[in-house]
One Martini backbone bead per residue (centre of mass of N, CA, C, O) as a GRO file, in nm:
protein
  149
    1UNK     BB    1   8.838   6.680   9.664
    2UNK     BB    2   9.087   6.781   9.835
    3UNK     BB    3   9.317   6.717  10.079
    4UNK     BB    4   9.349   6.867  10.400
    5UNK     BB    5   9.622   6.978  10.598
    6UNK     BB    6   9.694   7.030  10.943
    7UNK     BB    7   9.962   7.228  11.091
    8UNK     BB    8  10.203   7.307  11.276
    9UNK     BB    9  10.400   7.601  11.285
   10UNK     BB   10  10.703   7.775  11.202
   11UNK     BB   11  10.828   8.072  11.155
   12UNK     BB   12  11.114   8.011  11.059
   13UNK     BB   13  11.041   7.756  10.868
   14UNK     BB   14  10.733   7.883  10.749
   15UNK     BB   15  10.728   8.179  10.653
   16UNK     BB   16  10.683   8.170  10.346
   17UNK     BB   17  10.404   8.028  10.356
   18UNK     BB   18  10.258   8.223  10.545
   19UNK     BB   19  10.306   8.481  10.375
   20UNK     BB   20  10.172   8.395  10.110
   21UNK     BB   21   9.882   8.381  10.213
   22UNK     BB   22   9.861   8.664  10.343
   23UNK     BB   23   9.927   8.827  10.089
   24UNK     BB   24   9.695   8.732   9.913
   25UNK     BB   25   9.461   8.817  10.109
   26UNK     BB   26   9.542   9.094  10.250
   27UNK     BB   27   9.710   9.257  10.038
   28UNK     BB   28   9.569   9.193   9.762
   29UNK     BB   29   9.257   9.158   9.831
   30UNK     BB   30   9.238   9.386  10.095
   31UNK     BB   31   9.465   9.617  10.111
   32UNK     BB   32   9.682   9.562  10.318
   33UNK     BB   33   9.938   9.676  10.463
   34UNK     BB   34  10.237   9.532  10.520
   35UNK     BB   35  10.299   9.680  10.797
   36UNK     BB   36  10.036   9.561  10.929
   37UNK     BB   37  10.057   9.257  10.876
   38UNK     BB   38  10.368   9.287  10.966
   39UNK     BB   39  10.402   9.344  11.325
   40UNK     BB   40  10.628   9.154  11.488
   41UNK     BB   41  10.454   8.889  11.628
   42UNK     BB   42  10.523   8.606  11.497
   43UNK     BB   43  10.760   8.492  11.681
   44UNK     BB   44  10.542   8.459  11.940
   45UNK     BB   45  10.367   8.265  11.780
   46UNK     BB   46  10.129   8.051  11.692
   47UNK     BB   47  10.103   7.820  11.412
   48UNK     BB   48   9.904   7.747  11.116
   49UNK     BB   49   9.880   7.506  10.841
   50UNK     BB   50   9.738   7.470  10.525
   51UNK     BB   51   9.748   7.174  10.312
   52UNK     BB   52   9.774   7.042  10.028
   53UNK     BB   53   9.859   6.758   9.865
   54UNK     BB   54  10.106   6.937   9.726
   55UNK     BB   55  10.188   7.139   9.976
   56UNK     BB   56  10.019   7.376   9.943
   57UNK     BB   57   9.951   7.675  10.070
   58UNK     BB   58   9.598   7.771  10.194
   59UNK     BB   59   9.641   7.829  10.515
   60UNK     BB   60   9.603   8.044  10.818
   61UNK     BB   61   9.715   8.089  11.170
   62UNK     BB   62   9.722   8.277  11.483
   63UNK     BB   63   9.865   8.272  11.828
   64UNK     BB   64   9.888   8.468  12.092
   65UNK     BB   65   9.987   8.513  12.423
   66UNK     BB   66   9.716   8.696  12.474
   67UNK     BB   67   9.480   8.521  12.300
   68UNK     BB   68   9.508   8.606  12.008
   69UNK     BB   69   9.336   8.567  11.718
   70UNK     BB   70   9.486   8.551  11.383
   71UNK     BB   71   9.551   8.557  11.051
   72UNK     BB   72   9.315   8.442  10.895
   73UNK     BB   73   9.370   8.242  10.594
   74UNK     BB   74   9.210   8.171  10.273
   75UNK     BB   75   9.214   8.075   9.978
   76UNK     BB   76   8.974   8.118   9.748
   77UNK     BB   77   8.980   7.815   9.621
   78UNK     BB   78   8.935   7.698   9.948
   79UNK     BB   79   8.671   7.787  10.010
   80UNK     BB   80   8.412   7.602  10.174
   81UNK     BB   81   8.597   7.358  10.350
   82UNK     BB   82   8.655   7.422  10.665
   83UNK     BB   83   8.940   7.542  10.725
   84UNK     BB   84   8.886   7.766  10.930
   85UNK     BB   85   8.761   7.581  11.145
   86UNK     BB   86   9.012   7.403  11.183
   87UNK     BB   87   9.208   7.621  11.266
   88UNK     BB   88   9.045   7.721  11.510
   89UNK     BB   89   9.047   7.455  11.666
   90UNK     BB   90   9.353   7.446  11.713
   91UNK     BB   91   9.375   7.710  11.877
   92UNK     BB   92   9.179   7.636  12.104
   93UNK     BB   93   9.323   7.378  12.196
   94UNK     BB   94   9.590   7.518  12.271
   95UNK     BB   95   9.477   7.711  12.483
   96UNK     BB   96   9.367   7.490  12.666
   97UNK     BB   97   9.644   7.342  12.707
   98UNK     BB   98   9.760   7.616  12.847
   99UNK     BB   99   9.513   7.722  13.045
  100UNK     BB  100   9.329   7.912  12.922
  101UNK     BB  101   9.024   8.112  12.955
  102UNK     BB  102   9.073   8.279  12.680
  103UNK     BB  103   8.973   8.412  12.362
  104UNK     BB  104   9.050   8.644  12.088
  105UNK     BB  105   8.913   8.876  11.835
  106UNK     BB  106   8.923   9.056  11.519
  107UNK     BB  107   8.647   9.086  11.336
  108UNK     BB  108   8.521   9.104  11.059
  109UNK     BB  109   8.213   9.218  11.025
  110UNK     BB  110   8.138   9.004  10.787
  111UNK     BB  111   8.254   8.746  10.992
  112UNK     BB  112   8.094   8.694  11.257
  113UNK     BB  113   7.916   8.440  11.172
  114UNK     BB  114   8.156   8.242  11.182
  115UNK     BB  115   8.226   8.262  11.503
  116UNK     BB  116   7.966   8.205  11.669
  117UNK     BB  117   7.956   7.879  11.643
  118UNK     BB  118   8.247   7.890  11.815
  119UNK     BB  119   8.170   8.086  12.080
  120UNK     BB  120   8.159   8.377  11.988
  121UNK     BB  121   8.143   8.712  12.121
  122UNK     BB  122   8.046   9.028  12.122
  123UNK     BB  123   8.252   9.319  12.284
  124UNK     BB  124   8.209   9.551  12.059
  125UNK     BB  125   8.235   9.791  11.869
  126UNK     BB  126   8.288   9.934  11.586
  127UNK     BB  127   8.601   9.917  11.406
  128UNK     BB  128   8.901  10.021  11.257
  129UNK     BB  129   9.114   9.806  11.045
  130UNK     BB  130   9.274   9.866  10.769
  131UNK     BB  131   8.986   9.986  10.660
  132UNK     BB  132   8.822   9.768  10.837
  133UNK     BB  133   8.555   9.648  10.978
  134UNK     BB  134   8.529   9.568  11.333
  135UNK     BB  135   8.506   9.311  11.601
  136UNK     BB  136   8.515   9.206  11.910
  137UNK     BB  137   8.585   8.868  12.024
  138UNK     BB  138   8.477   8.606  12.258
  139UNK     BB  139   8.615   8.306  12.429
  140UNK     BB  140   8.547   8.075  12.646
  141UNK     BB  141   8.713   7.825  12.828
  142UNK     BB  142   8.748   7.467  12.864
  143UNK     BB  143   8.863   7.274  13.118
  144UNK     BB  144   8.981   7.006  13.230
  145UNK     BB  145   9.010   6.840  13.521
  146UNK     BB  146   9.306   6.755  13.484
  147UNK     BB  147   9.407   7.050  13.434
  148UNK     BB  148   9.291   7.180  13.708
  149UNK     BB  149   9.485   7.009  13.912
   0.00000   0.00000   0.00000
């Protein structure tokens, strides 16, 4: 199994790589319209990129200033390697470092069980987004005593 590296990404500098993964997963695989996938919020978000040993982009995730985690995507050939969990860990750690009290996401209904072990709880009824059933999930964050001072 190849070694995957996760790094913080910059929308201006890494846009092509971030878009490539999201296009493959959301637009091609899940038939999300491009206008919904690229909603104009990426320039304000923090981004992470998962890279294979050959520097091929294989996963991504963004964190908006509102505390919303989203656009997590891992290419099919790389799923099952805990890349999504690692991306999520980076976003949660960044939110905690910023002193935020909670993060939230709109989980695809079939993916809720992925987020639950990471401390997310369902806080909404099922709703449709881009033709896919979702539920909002929330995770309260724990700040260290040093940060709380």
